[in-house]
Each structure stands twice: as structure tokens, then as C-alpha cells.
């Protein structure tokens, strides 16, 4: 898709002054933000097709190797609470460059790891790359108002989704051709490339001076006591929770239940990301006109429809890879419509704390995701059906929809005379 022919993209490029590609004295180009967020998401998904083989190589069980997902997500959740305040104080550029450098070293460490303990240690350190997801959103919010931020976050996360959509496919192909460690070498190379790009292009977008930690702490009650912040954050947390439960359970479903090879497991696991990219496109195209809340509501209903139909067919005994992963594409579309608006909404409660709000909201998303990822593995243990995973994902969709309804209700209360 050529974004240069879209009015929202042109609005962004003409409203943000002096955006020049590969000029670190100006705000970053949108391509840089897409790749910054993309490498973060790629790291989460690229070796999913290899989990069973990794467990065999390290002589451990699936529950232990799955900690590479749930433990990584837990570390990411904690890190996001720190990333926001650090970037609000010291600037987006310094934090991004430091985090990417740590990620490259951690990827090399995981590549060389001789034992499961060493591997998981470096895997947790790889969580530093989550900075890219948090701060790509905060950087957009630094530059444009709420509705335009939701639109541009939609484009950034659409591009972000296109990268991890191919991540499991790339991981599966690398696994079959060279072994699973090749995926970690690929991550180290990708991280080095994005680090170089950010060094050359990522200009500072934080207002001069930033906020002291005391000022940020003083602002926490405004976020934590705001019903709208909690509404937006919980809508995003439960909406993405379905996806994280999918990350925890889908590799087992694809390989253990349906008998797919690592390569075909990689293709199957990319199904939600394909839908997510299209949902992000819809969000980027229509949020400015419809508003954040209406787009979030539409997205939550699409998510609920996809998950509900998947569960209905599973309960009816209609189980095969085409049905399961096909409906996961539908829930991906809904998430792509839902998440940009809820993220922008949570950061707009207090714009000068955009980084902190992004980190807190992201911590709720990822922390809940870590729990749901591990829970998905537990509910599927010993099962010969994907229905327990479908039930868990559908429950997340219901909770997300209720949170969006609350945000809309609260907004009408505030607007009432």
C-alpha cells in the first residue's frame, strides 16, 4: 500500500515540521518507527515453530521451554513501567539506542547458550527490545494530537504487524534449513540493522527538559485514579490478551494436535498478524473521521465475532487447521481496529506523561499476556482438542468489549452538562 497517496499520511508529513529521513536532528520518519516496533514484535514470534524441538535439544519439557514466552512477557511488563519514566526524563532517543544495543548482545548470548538456564537468562534480557513498541507509540503521541495519533499508531502497528506475520514463517524455514539457533542469529542481525537506522534517523521528540521523576510520580495518581485510563488500558489488555493466549497455546495446537511441521506451523501462526495488518489499515484510514471510541467498539465486536464463531465450531466438533487459524485471522482484524485507539486514548489522559502512560498501559497488556500465555499451556496440557484455548480467548474478547462500553459510558458522563 502506498501511504503517500493517503490524506492522513500527508497530514502527518506536513504537520510535523522538517521530517527528513536519515537526519537525526529532526523527528523520525514513519518507516523508522515501523521497523523499530517491528523488530520488537519479531523477537516475540520468530522461534514459536521451534519450541518443541528446542525442548528436545535442551532435554527439558514443553512447560519449561514455554517460559521463553511467558517469562519474556513478564520481564517486558516490568520493563515497560521503567521505560516510560526513563524516556520522559532522558528522552526517547537515548533510551531506544541503549535498549537496542542490549538486545543485540542478548541475542548473541542466546545463540551461544549451552544450557536451558543460560538460554532463558539471555532470553529475558532480550526483553529490552520491547522499548521499541512502547516508545514508537509515545514518539507519535509527542508529535500529533489524540485522534491523529490513533491514526498514525494504526499505520505504525500495521507495518509492525507485517513484520511478525512473516516471523514464524521465517523461523520455521530457518529451523528446517539450519536449525533453530539460526533464528537467534537472524534476530541479532535485524537488531543491528534497526540500531543503525535509529542512530541515523531517530531525532529527539520529547519537549526540551523532560520531567523529573518527582514530577512523574506526582502525576501517577492522575493516571491511576482516572476511570478512562483504566478503561482504555483494560480494553487493550484483554483485547491483546486473546493474542497472547494464542501465542502460548497455538504452537501446541499446530504441532501437537494437527501435526504440522515447523515450516507449516510458522505459516499458520502468522494468521492473526495478517488480519491485524488489515485492521490497522482500517484504523489508520477511519479513526480521525469516526473517533477513537467508535473505532475501538467496532474492533472489539469484530474480535468477539471471530472468536465466538471459532468456539462455536470447536464445540460442534469441527476442528481442523483451516477453521482454527482462519478465524484467528478475523480476531486479528478486530485487534488491529481496537488497539491503536485504546493505546492513544490511554496516553491522552495526560499528554505530558505520554511515555509513562504508554509504559503503564503496556505493562497491563504484557503482564496479563504473560499470565494468559502460561495459562493457555496449562489448559491444553493433556488435551486432544483446541476448545479450552478457544474458550480462554473468547472470554478475553468479552472482557475487552465490556471495557470499551465503559469508556464510552464514562465519556458521555463527562460530556453531559
mmCIF file of C-alpha atoms in Angstrom:
data_model
loop_
_atom_site.group_PDB
_atom_site.id
_atom_site.type_symbol
_atom_site.label_atom_id
_atom_site.label_comp_id
_atom_site.label_asym_id
_atom_site.label_seq_id
_atom_site.Cartn_x
_atom_site.Cartn_y
_atom_site.Cartn_z
ATOM 1 C CA UNK A 1 0.000 0.000 0.000
ATOM 2 C CA UNK A 2 1.333 3.439 -0.923
ATOM 3 C CA UNK A 3 0.774 5.646 2.117
ATOM 4 C CA UNK A 4 1.906 8.739 0.251
ATOM 5 C CA UNK A 5 -1.478 8.842 -1.502
ATOM 6 C CA UNK A 6 -3.418 8.816 1.738
ATOM 7 C CA UNK A 7 -4.627 12.091 3.257
ATOM 8 C CA UNK A 8 -3.776 11.111 6.858
ATOM 9 C CA UNK A 9 -0.204 10.313 5.881
ATOM 10 C CA UNK A 10 0.109 13.607 4.003
ATOM 11 C CA UNK A 11 -1.409 15.399 7.014
ATOM 12 C CA UNK A 12 1.249 13.829 9.243
ATOM 13 C CA UNK A 13 4.130 14.716 6.954
ATOM 14 C CA UNK A 14 3.018 18.325 6.526
ATOM 15 C CA UNK A 15 2.067 18.911 10.197
ATOM 16 C CA UNK A 16 5.279 17.571 11.755
ATOM 17 C CA UNK A 17 7.906 20.137 10.737
ATOM 18 C CA UNK A 18 11.131 19.241 8.927
ATOM 19 C CA UNK A 19 10.850 15.441 8.933
ATOM 20 C CA UNK A 20 13.907 14.402 6.919
ATOM 21 C CA UNK A 21 14.898 10.767 6.505
ATOM 22 C CA UNK A 22 18.312 9.828 7.974
ATOM 23 C CA UNK A 23 18.589 13.197 9.711
ATOM 24 C CA UNK A 24 18.784 12.744 13.483
ATOM 25 C CA UNK A 25 18.203 16.445 14.095
ATOM 26 C CA UNK A 26 14.543 16.030 13.021
ATOM 27 C CA UNK A 27 11.683 13.754 14.178
ATOM 28 C CA UNK A 28 11.952 10.196 12.804
ATOM 29 C CA UNK A 29 10.478 9.032 9.525
ATOM 30 C CA UNK A 30 7.466 6.750 9.845
ATOM 31 C CA UNK A 31 9.472 3.900 8.253
ATOM 32 C CA UNK A 32 11.912 4.054 11.177
ATOM 33 C CA UNK A 33 9.071 3.798 13.696
ATOM 34 C CA UNK A 34 7.569 0.851 11.821
ATOM 35 C CA UNK A 35 10.847 -1.071 11.875
ATOM 36 C CA UNK A 36 11.544 -0.109 15.495
ATOM 37 C CA UNK A 37 8.203 -1.555 16.579
ATOM 38 C CA UNK A 38 8.531 -4.425 14.113
ATOM 39 C CA UNK A 39 11.787 -5.853 15.451
ATOM 40 C CA UNK A 40 10.223 -5.872 18.927
ATOM 41 C CA UNK A 41 7.282 -7.938 17.712
ATOM 42 C CA UNK A 42 9.504 -10.150 15.552
ATOM 43 C CA UNK A 43 11.501 -11.171 18.616
ATOM 44 C CA UNK A 44 8.320 -12.419 20.265
ATOM 45 C CA UNK A 45 7.224 -14.706 17.449
ATOM 46 C CA UNK A 46 10.103 -15.886 15.272
ATOM 47 C CA UNK A 47 11.007 -19.096 17.119
ATOM 48 C CA UNK A 48 7.463 -20.205 18.062
ATOM 49 C CA UNK A 49 7.520 -23.021 15.457
ATOM 50 C CA UNK A 50 10.694 -24.387 17.082
ATOM 51 C CA UNK A 51 9.549 -24.663 20.708
ATOM 52 C CA UNK A 52 9.101 -28.437 20.683
ATOM 53 C CA UNK A 53 12.494 -29.013 19.054
ATOM 54 C CA UNK A 54 14.167 -26.575 21.460
ATOM 55 C CA UNK A 55 12.748 -28.528 24.398
ATOM 56 C CA UNK A 56 14.183 -31.732 22.959
ATOM 57 C CA UNK A 57 17.612 -30.190 22.315
ATOM 58 C CA UNK A 58 17.864 -28.811 25.837
ATOM 59 C CA UNK A 59 16.461 -32.015 27.384
ATOM 60 C CA UNK A 60 13.527 -30.273 29.059
ATOM 61 C CA UNK A 61 9.724 -30.313 28.850
ATOM 62 C CA UNK A 62 7.344 -28.046 26.922
ATOM 63 C CA UNK A 63 6.207 -26.165 30.055
ATOM 64 C CA UNK A 64 9.819 -25.170 30.816
ATOM 65 C CA UNK A 65 10.678 -24.056 27.298
ATOM 66 C CA UNK A 66 7.392 -22.133 27.179
ATOM 67 C CA UNK A 67 8.892 -19.876 29.855
ATOM 68 C CA UNK A 68 10.784 -18.378 26.914
ATOM 69 C CA UNK A 69 7.402 -16.839 26.064
ATOM 70 C CA UNK A 70 5.704 -16.234 29.416
ATOM 71 C CA UNK A 71 8.900 -15.243 31.247
ATOM 72 C CA UNK A 72 9.848 -12.933 28.396
ATOM 73 C CA UNK A 73 6.422 -11.311 28.545
ATOM 74 C CA UNK A 74 6.638 -10.899 32.327
ATOM 75 C CA UNK A 75 10.035 -9.207 32.003
ATOM 76 C CA UNK A 76 8.637 -6.992 29.266
ATOM 77 C CA UNK A 77 5.748 -5.941 31.521
ATOM 78 C CA UNK A 78 8.094 -4.895 34.329
ATOM 79 C CA UNK A 79 10.414 -3.167 31.894
ATOM 80 C CA UNK A 80 7.628 -1.098 30.361
ATOM 81 C CA UNK A 81 6.924 0.541 33.710
ATOM 82 C CA UNK A 82 10.547 1.721 33.772
ATOM 83 C CA UNK A 83 10.883 2.604 30.093
ATOM 84 C CA UNK A 84 8.163 5.248 30.137
ATOM 85 C CA UNK A 85 9.537 7.343 33.036
ATOM 86 C CA UNK A 86 13.106 6.964 31.767
ATOM 87 C CA UNK A 87 12.135 8.234 28.321
ATOM 88 C CA UNK A 88 10.057 11.060 29.795
ATOM 89 C CA UNK A 89 13.126 12.169 31.749
ATOM 90 C CA UNK A 90 16.101 11.417 29.483
ATOM 91 C CA UNK A 91 14.459 11.452 26.064
ATOM 92 C CA UNK A 92 13.235 8.852 23.585
ATOM 93 C CA UNK A 93 16.452 8.642 21.534
ATOM 94 C CA UNK A 94 18.877 7.666 24.309
ATOM 95 C CA UNK A 95 16.578 5.005 25.738
ATOM 96 C CA UNK A 96 15.858 3.463 22.327
ATOM 97 C CA UNK A 97 19.533 3.236 21.338
ATOM 98 C CA UNK A 98 20.587 1.743 24.686
ATOM 99 C CA UNK A 99 17.813 -0.846 24.635
ATOM 100 C CA UNK A 100 18.617 -1.965 21.079
ATOM 101 C CA UNK A 101 22.293 -2.394 21.980
ATOM 102 C CA UNK A 102 21.350 -4.651 24.918
ATOM 103 C CA UNK A 103 19.021 -6.636 22.655
ATOM 104 C CA UNK A 104 21.766 -7.356 20.111
ATOM 105 C CA UNK A 105 24.146 -8.614 22.826
ATOM 106 C CA UNK A 106 21.395 -10.733 24.427
ATOM 107 C CA UNK A 107 20.502 -12.309 21.068
ATOM 108 C CA UNK A 108 24.133 -13.339 20.571
ATOM 109 C CA UNK A 109 24.210 -14.754 24.104
ATOM 110 C CA UNK A 110 21.070 -16.822 23.497
ATOM 111 C CA UNK A 111 22.531 -18.050 20.198
ATOM 112 C CA UNK A 112 25.612 -19.402 22.017
ATOM 113 C CA UNK A 113 23.760 -20.695 25.119
ATOM 114 C CA UNK A 114 24.874 -24.246 26.070
ATOM 115 C CA UNK A 115 22.079 -24.933 28.608
ATOM 116 C CA UNK A 116 18.414 -24.089 29.099
ATOM 117 C CA UNK A 117 19.269 -21.896 32.113
ATOM 118 C CA UNK A 118 21.727 -19.782 30.142
ATOM 119 C CA UNK A 119 19.329 -19.586 27.211
ATOM 120 C CA UNK A 120 16.417 -18.394 29.346
ATOM 121 C CA UNK A 121 18.658 -15.818 31.074
ATOM 122 C CA UNK A 122 19.613 -14.202 27.772
ATOM 123 C CA UNK A 123 16.036 -14.603 26.520
ATOM 124 C CA UNK A 124 14.828 -12.465 29.444
ATOM 125 C CA UNK A 125 17.493 -9.845 28.606
ATOM 126 C CA UNK A 126 16.122 -9.739 25.055
ATOM 127 C CA UNK A 127 13.036 -8.084 26.573
ATOM 128 C CA UNK A 128 14.939 -4.783 26.321
ATOM 129 C CA UNK A 129 13.744 -4.587 22.718
ATOM 130 C CA UNK A 130 10.179 -4.024 23.980
ATOM 131 C CA UNK A 131 11.275 -0.407 24.248
ATOM 132 C CA UNK A 132 10.563 -0.184 20.522
ATOM 133 C CA UNK A 133 6.859 -0.940 20.921
ATOM 134 C CA UNK A 134 6.374 1.429 23.871
ATOM 135 C CA UNK A 135 8.322 4.377 22.528
ATOM 136 C CA UNK A 136 7.202 4.157 18.899
ATOM 137 C CA UNK A 137 3.715 4.949 20.230
ATOM 138 C CA UNK A 138 4.965 7.654 22.605
ATOM 139 C CA UNK A 139 7.006 9.289 19.821
ATOM 140 C CA UNK A 140 3.910 9.522 17.618
ATOM 141 C CA UNK A 141 1.949 10.972 20.542
ATOM 142 C CA UNK A 142 4.747 13.545 21.079
ATOM 143 C CA UNK A 143 4.168 14.854 17.571
ATOM 144 C CA UNK A 144 0.392 14.833 16.968
ATOM 145 C CA UNK A 145 -2.952 15.131 18.876
ATOM 146 C CA UNK A 146 -5.052 12.160 20.068
ATOM 147 C CA UNK A 147 -7.180 11.267 17.017
ATOM 148 C CA UNK A 148 -4.303 11.828 14.605
ATOM 149 C CA UNK A 149 -2.067 9.825 16.983
ATOM 150 C CA UNK A 150 -4.512 6.911 16.848
ATOM 151 C CA UNK A 151 -4.473 7.121 13.061
ATOM 152 C CA UNK A 152 -0.667 7.178 12.831
ATOM 153 C CA UNK A 153 -0.281 4.477 15.510
ATOM 154 C CA UNK A 154 -2.570 2.420 13.288
ATOM 155 C CA UNK A 155 -0.143 2.812 10.401
ATOM 156 C CA UNK A 156 2.891 2.118 12.609
ATOM 157 C CA UNK A 157 1.352 -1.031 14.094
ATOM 158 C CA UNK A 158 0.069 -2.110 10.672
ATOM 159 C CA UNK A 159 3.631 -2.086 9.437
ATOM 160 C CA UNK A 160 4.701 -3.690 12.720
ATOM 161 C CA UNK A 161 2.206 -6.498 12.104
ATOM 162 C CA UNK A 162 3.552 -7.178 8.622
ATOM 163 C CA UNK A 163 6.982 -7.949 10.095
ATOM 164 C CA UNK A 164 5.955 -10.605 12.686
ATOM 165 C CA UNK A 165 3.383 -12.009 10.261
ATOM 166 C CA UNK A 166 6.364 -13.432 8.404
ATOM 167 C CA UNK A 167 8.373 -14.015 11.600
ATOM 168 C CA UNK A 168 7.096 -17.538 12.383
ATOM 169 C CA UNK A 169 7.360 -18.385 8.683
ATOM 170 C CA UNK A 170 10.985 -17.210 8.603
ATOM 171 C CA UNK A 171 11.663 -19.049 11.859
ATOM 172 C CA UNK A 172 10.163 -22.276 10.534
ATOM 173 C CA UNK A 173 12.148 -22.123 7.306
ATOM 174 C CA UNK A 174 15.415 -21.289 9.143
ATOM 175 C CA UNK A 175 14.763 -24.139 11.588
ATOM 176 C CA UNK A 176 14.317 -26.724 8.841
ATOM 177 C CA UNK A 177 17.301 -25.434 6.841
ATOM 178 C CA UNK A 178 19.870 -24.630 9.552
ATOM 179 C CA UNK A 179 18.413 -25.478 12.984
ATOM 180 C CA UNK A 180 16.582 -23.317 15.493
ATOM 181 C CA UNK A 181 19.672 -21.347 16.576
ATOM 182 C CA UNK A 182 19.699 -19.672 13.161
ATOM 183 C CA UNK A 183 16.633 -17.679 14.250
ATOM 184 C CA UNK A 184 18.670 -16.059 17.029
ATOM 185 C CA UNK A 185 21.458 -15.149 14.612
ATOM 186 C CA UNK A 186 18.792 -13.579 12.404
ATOM 187 C CA UNK A 187 17.484 -11.542 15.369
ATOM 188 C CA UNK A 188 20.987 -10.265 16.163
ATOM 189 C CA UNK A 189 21.436 -9.108 12.559
ATOM 190 C CA UNK A 190 17.976 -7.492 12.472
ATOM 191 C CA UNK A 191 18.641 -5.704 15.771
ATOM 192 C CA UNK A 192 21.950 -4.375 14.476
ATOM 193 C CA UNK A 193 20.254 -3.033 11.352
ATOM 194 C CA UNK A 194 17.493 -1.240 13.306
ATOM 195 C CA UNK A 195 20.029 0.125 15.808
ATOM 196 C CA UNK A 196 21.996 1.651 12.929
ATOM 197 C CA UNK A 197 18.846 3.098 11.363
ATOM 198 C CA UNK A 198 17.696 4.662 14.654
ATOM 199 C CA UNK A 199 21.141 6.143 15.267
ATOM 200 C CA UNK A 200 20.977 7.867 11.880
ATOM 201 C CA UNK A 201 17.294 8.865 11.783
ATOM 202 C CA UNK A 202 15.699 8.972 15.242
ATOM 203 C CA UNK A 203 15.677 12.606 16.301
ATOM 204 C CA UNK A 204 14.524 13.528 19.795
ATOM 205 C CA UNK A 205 10.783 14.290 20.035
ATOM 206 C CA UNK A 206 10.415 14.902 23.772
ATOM 207 C CA UNK A 207 9.865 18.545 24.702
ATOM 208 C CA UNK A 208 13.037 20.164 25.959
ATOM 209 C CA UNK A 209 13.897 19.360 29.546
ATOM 210 C CA UNK A 210 11.515 16.458 30.143
ATOM 211 C CA UNK A 211 10.033 15.800 33.569
ATOM 212 C CA UNK A 212 11.803 14.924 36.789
ATOM 213 C CA UNK A 213 10.995 11.592 38.423
ATOM 214 C CA UNK A 214 9.318 13.508 41.265
ATOM 215 C CA UNK A 215 7.065 15.288 38.756
ATOM 216 C CA UNK A 216 6.246 11.969 37.120
ATOM 217 C CA UNK A 217 5.436 10.299 40.434
ATOM 218 C CA UNK A 218 3.222 13.269 41.306
ATOM 219 C CA UNK A 219 1.370 12.649 38.051
ATOM 220 C CA UNK A 220 0.802 8.926 38.700
ATOM 221 C CA UNK A 221 -2.385 9.461 40.744
ATOM 222 C CA UNK A 222 -3.909 11.296 37.775
ATOM 223 C CA UNK A 223 -3.398 8.190 35.648
ATOM 224 C CA UNK A 224 -4.126 5.550 38.264
ATOM 225 C CA UNK A 225 -7.289 7.233 39.550
ATOM 226 C CA UNK A 226 -8.647 8.012 36.097
ATOM 227 C CA UNK A 227 -11.545 5.694 35.110
ATOM 228 C CA UNK A 228 -10.885 6.482 31.446
ATOM 229 C CA UNK A 229 -7.213 5.469 31.701
ATOM 230 C CA UNK A 230 -8.223 2.164 33.278
ATOM 231 C CA UNK A 231 -10.992 1.652 30.740
ATOM 232 C CA UNK A 232 -8.719 2.190 27.749
ATOM 233 C CA UNK A 233 -5.900 0.161 29.308
ATOM 234 C CA UNK A 234 -8.104 -2.803 30.234
ATOM 235 C CA UNK A 235 -9.736 -2.794 26.801
ATOM 236 C CA UNK A 236 -6.264 -3.040 25.254
ATOM 237 C CA UNK A 237 -5.099 -5.598 27.831
ATOM 238 C CA UNK A 238 -7.975 -8.003 27.282
ATOM 239 C CA UNK A 239 -8.027 -7.425 23.522
ATOM 240 C CA UNK A 240 -4.348 -8.289 23.231
ATOM 241 C CA UNK A 241 -4.813 -10.969 25.913
ATOM 242 C CA UNK A 242 -6.557 -13.178 23.368
ATOM 243 C CA UNK A 243 -3.475 -12.905 21.171
ATOM 244 C CA UNK A 244 -1.050 -13.709 23.989
ATOM 245 C CA UNK A 245 -3.130 -16.740 24.971
ATOM 246 C CA UNK A 246 -2.870 -17.726 21.311
ATOM 247 C CA UNK A 247 0.929 -17.357 21.434
ATOM 248 C CA UNK A 248 1.050 -19.676 24.436
ATOM 249 C CA UNK A 249 -1.234 -22.364 23.043
ATOM 250 C CA UNK A 250 -1.175 -22.226 19.248
ATOM 251 C CA UNK A 251 2.278 -23.864 18.787
ATOM 252 C CA UNK A 252 0.972 -26.894 20.704
ATOM 253 C CA UNK A 253 -2.285 -26.876 18.721
ATOM 254 C CA UNK A 254 -0.471 -26.659 15.376
ATOM 255 C CA UNK A 255 2.243 -29.215 16.082
ATOM 256 C CA UNK A 256 0.802 -31.406 18.831
ATOM 257 C CA UNK A 257 -2.851 -31.623 17.747
ATOM 258 C CA UNK A 258 -2.737 -31.032 13.991
ATOM 259 C CA UNK A 259 0.730 -32.478 13.299
ATOM 260 C CA UNK A 260 2.049 -29.525 11.283
ATOM 261 C CA UNK A 261 5.775 -29.302 10.518
ATOM 262 C CA UNK A 262 7.822 -26.347 11.860
ATOM 263 C CA UNK A 263 7.574 -24.613 8.477
ATOM 264 C CA UNK A 264 3.786 -25.023 8.194
ATOM 265 C CA UNK A 265 3.375 -24.187 11.881
ATOM 266 C CA UNK A 266 5.154 -20.912 11.095
ATOM 267 C CA UNK A 267 2.733 -20.144 8.276
ATOM 268 C CA UNK A 268 -0.271 -20.979 10.478
ATOM 269 C CA UNK A 269 0.946 -18.850 13.384
ATOM 270 C CA UNK A 270 1.099 -15.812 11.093
ATOM 271 C CA UNK A 271 -2.693 -15.882 10.589
ATOM 272 C CA UNK A 272 -3.672 -13.285 13.253
ATOM 273 C CA UNK A 273 -0.928 -10.899 12.141
ATOM 274 C CA UNK A 274 -2.321 -10.899 8.597
ATOM 275 C CA UNK A 275 -5.716 -9.830 9.946
ATOM 276 C CA UNK A 276 -4.088 -7.385 12.360
ATOM 277 C CA UNK A 277 -2.378 -5.579 9.497
ATOM 278 C CA UNK A 278 -5.707 -5.090 7.717
ATOM 279 C CA UNK A 279 -7.378 -3.942 10.944
ATOM 280 C CA UNK A 280 -4.579 -1.410 11.445
ATOM 281 C CA UNK A 281 -5.167 -0.138 7.928
ATOM 282 C CA UNK A 282 -8.852 0.393 8.730
ATOM 283 C CA UNK A 283 -7.904 2.159 11.956
ATOM 284 C CA UNK A 284 -5.420 4.432 10.215
ATOM 285 C CA UNK A 285 -7.899 5.281 7.474
ATOM 286 C CA UNK A 286 -11.050 5.916 9.526
ATOM 287 C CA UNK A 287 -10.182 6.817 13.154
ATOM 288 C CA UNK A 288 -9.788 10.564 12.532
ATOM 289 C CA UNK A 289 -13.278 10.639 10.981
ATOM 290 C CA UNK A 290 -15.056 8.221 13.354
ATOM 291 C CA UNK A 291 -13.167 8.924 16.578
ATOM 292 C CA UNK A 292 -11.205 6.668 18.911
ATOM 293 C CA UNK A 293 -14.165 5.228 20.819
ATOM 294 C CA UNK A 294 -16.275 4.241 17.826
ATOM 295 C CA UNK A 295 -13.331 2.528 16.144
ATOM 296 C CA UNK A 296 -12.462 0.675 19.363
ATOM 297 C CA UNK A 297 -16.055 -0.509 19.703
ATOM 298 C CA UNK A 298 -16.137 -1.764 16.129
ATOM 299 C CA UNK A 299 -12.844 -3.577 16.672
ATOM 300 C CA UNK A 300 -13.974 -5.266 19.874
ATOM 301 C CA UNK A 301 -17.153 -6.528 18.176
ATOM 302 C CA UNK A 302 -15.196 -7.942 15.217
ATOM 303 C CA UNK A 303 -12.837 -9.665 17.673
ATOM 304 C CA UNK A 304 -15.773 -11.115 19.579
ATOM 305 C CA UNK A 305 -17.418 -12.348 16.379
ATOM 306 C CA UNK A 306 -14.291 -14.136 15.159
ATOM 307 C CA UNK A 307 -13.579 -15.792 18.498
ATOM 308 C CA UNK A 308 -17.233 -16.681 19.036
ATOM 309 C CA UNK A 309 -17.579 -18.407 15.673
ATOM 310 C CA UNK A 310 -14.314 -20.288 16.247
ATOM 311 C CA UNK A 311 -15.532 -21.529 19.635
ATOM 312 C CA UNK A 312 -18.963 -22.454 18.237
ATOM 313 C CA UNK A 313 -17.402 -24.643 15.553
ATOM 314 C CA UNK A 314 -14.969 -26.180 18.024
ATOM 315 C CA UNK A 315 -17.805 -27.137 20.367
ATOM 316 C CA UNK A 316 -19.584 -28.634 17.362
ATOM 317 C CA UNK A 317 -16.636 -30.911 16.647
ATOM 318 C CA UNK A 318 -15.471 -29.030 13.535
ATOM 319 C CA UNK A 319 -11.756 -28.917 14.245
ATOM 320 C CA UNK A 320 -9.006 -28.576 11.657
ATOM 321 C CA UNK A 321 -6.166 -26.118 10.978
ATOM 322 C CA UNK A 322 -8.119 -24.176 8.348
ATOM 323 C CA UNK A 323 -11.016 -23.423 10.711
ATOM 324 C CA UNK A 324 -8.932 -22.685 13.804
ATOM 325 C CA UNK A 325 -6.323 -20.462 12.170
ATOM 326 C CA UNK A 326 -8.813 -18.960 9.693
ATOM 327 C CA UNK A 327 -10.956 -17.484 12.457
ATOM 328 C CA UNK A 328 -7.798 -16.308 14.211
ATOM 329 C CA UNK A 329 -7.331 -14.039 11.189
ATOM 330 C CA UNK A 330 -10.740 -12.480 11.929
ATOM 331 C CA UNK A 331 -9.888 -11.776 15.555
ATOM 332 C CA UNK A 332 -6.621 -10.266 14.298
ATOM 333 C CA UNK A 333 -8.643 -7.778 12.213
ATOM 334 C CA UNK A 334 -10.613 -6.782 15.300
ATOM 335 C CA UNK A 335 -7.481 -6.291 17.392
ATOM 336 C CA UNK A 336 -5.975 -4.161 14.631
ATOM 337 C CA UNK A 337 -9.008 -1.868 14.815
ATOM 338 C CA UNK A 338 -9.194 -1.877 18.629
ATOM 339 C CA UNK A 339 -5.637 -1.402 19.884
ATOM 340 C CA UNK A 340 -4.430 1.828 18.196
ATOM 341 C CA UNK A 341 -7.365 3.824 19.568
ATOM 342 C CA UNK A 342 -7.203 2.396 23.078
ATOM 343 C CA UNK A 343 -3.437 2.999 23.188
ATOM 344 C CA UNK A 344 -3.836 6.601 22.029
ATOM 345 C CA UNK A 345 -6.695 7.124 24.477
ATOM 346 C CA UNK A 346 -4.683 5.910 27.459
ATOM 347 C CA UNK A 347 -1.804 8.244 26.530
ATOM 348 C CA UNK A 348 -4.095 11.255 26.167
ATOM 349 C CA UNK A 349 -5.252 11.392 29.792
ATOM 350 C CA UNK A 350 -2.143 13.470 30.460
ATOM 351 C CA UNK A 351 -0.158 14.075 27.251
ATOM 352 C CA UNK A 352 2.977 15.293 29.056
ATOM 353 C CA UNK A 353 3.148 11.827 30.661
ATOM 354 C CA UNK A 354 2.650 10.020 27.357
ATOM 355 C CA UNK A 355 5.698 7.803 27.849
ATOM 356 C CA UNK A 356 4.715 6.919 31.406
ATOM 357 C CA UNK A 357 1.119 6.212 30.376
ATOM 358 C CA UNK A 358 2.305 4.093 27.463
ATOM 359 C CA UNK A 359 4.527 2.112 29.810
ATOM 360 C CA UNK A 360 1.821 1.568 32.445
ATOM 361 C CA UNK A 361 -0.772 0.599 29.870
ATOM 362 C CA UNK A 362 1.751 -1.636 28.127
ATOM 363 C CA UNK A 363 2.648 -3.292 31.438
ATOM 364 C CA UNK A 364 -1.005 -4.210 31.958
ATOM 365 C CA UNK A 365 -1.161 -5.618 28.437
ATOM 366 C CA UNK A 366 2.053 -7.601 28.594
ATOM 367 C CA UNK A 367 1.769 -8.655 32.250
ATOM 368 C CA UNK A 368 -1.710 -10.004 31.623
ATOM 369 C CA UNK A 369 -0.408 -11.550 28.431
ATOM 370 C CA UNK A 370 2.331 -13.413 30.324
ATOM 371 C CA UNK A 371 -0.241 -14.926 32.676
ATOM 372 C CA UNK A 372 -2.600 -15.828 29.838
ATOM 373 C CA UNK A 373 0.229 -17.339 27.791
ATOM 374 C CA UNK A 374 1.187 -19.650 30.642
ATOM 375 C CA UNK A 375 -2.474 -20.390 31.389
ATOM 376 C CA UNK A 376 -3.020 -21.404 27.768
ATOM 377 C CA UNK A 377 -0.289 -24.023 28.077
ATOM 378 C CA UNK A 378 -1.831 -25.339 31.279
ATOM 379 C CA UNK A 379 -5.399 -25.646 29.962
ATOM 380 C CA UNK A 380 -4.156 -27.500 26.869
ATOM 381 C CA UNK A 381 -1.976 -29.970 28.771
ATOM 382 C CA UNK A 382 -3.190 -33.492 28.087
ATOM 383 C CA UNK A 383 -5.955 -32.280 25.757
ATOM 384 C CA UNK A 384 -6.772 -33.584 22.291
ATOM 385 C CA UNK A 385 -8.849 -30.539 21.324
ATOM 386 C CA UNK A 386 -8.284 -26.797 20.939
ATOM 387 C CA UNK A 387 -11.590 -25.896 22.660
ATOM 388 C CA UNK A 388 -10.031 -24.911 26.060
ATOM 389 C CA UNK A 389 -7.842 -22.366 24.246
ATOM 390 C CA UNK A 390 -10.845 -21.083 22.264
ATOM 391 C CA UNK A 391 -12.830 -20.616 25.486
ATOM 392 C CA UNK A 392 -9.983 -18.643 27.067
ATOM 393 C CA UNK A 393 -9.613 -16.384 24.035
ATOM 394 C CA UNK A 394 -13.372 -15.765 23.793
ATOM 395 C CA UNK A 395 -13.509 -14.784 27.484
ATOM 396 C CA UNK A 396 -10.796 -12.193 26.816
ATOM 397 C CA UNK A 397 -12.882 -10.804 23.940
ATOM 398 C CA UNK A 398 -15.920 -10.385 26.198
ATOM 399 C CA UNK A 399 -13.914 -8.518 28.852
ATOM 400 C CA UNK A 400 -12.395 -6.207 26.230
ATOM 401 C CA UNK A 401 -15.816 -5.325 24.841
ATOM 402 C CA UNK A 402 -17.142 -4.524 28.321
ATOM 403 C CA UNK A 403 -14.172 -2.210 28.953
ATOM 404 C CA UNK A 404 -14.835 -0.299 25.717
ATOM 405 C CA UNK A 405 -18.510 0.069 26.641
ATOM 406 C CA UNK A 406 -17.411 1.513 29.996
ATOM 407 C CA UNK A 407 -15.097 4.040 28.301
ATOM 408 C CA UNK A 408 -17.915 5.208 26.039
ATOM 409 C CA UNK A 409 -20.301 5.467 29.002
ATOM 410 C CA UNK A 410 -17.731 7.427 31.032
ATOM 411 C CA UNK A 411 -17.084 9.761 28.113
ATOM 412 C CA UNK A 412 -20.792 10.565 27.847
ATOM 413 C CA UNK A 413 -20.915 11.245 31.600
ATOM 414 C CA UNK A 414 -18.067 13.761 31.293
ATOM 415 C CA UNK A 415 -19.662 15.405 28.249
ATOM 416 C CA UNK A 416 -23.076 15.752 29.898
ATOM 417 C CA UNK A 417 -23.883 19.253 31.211
#
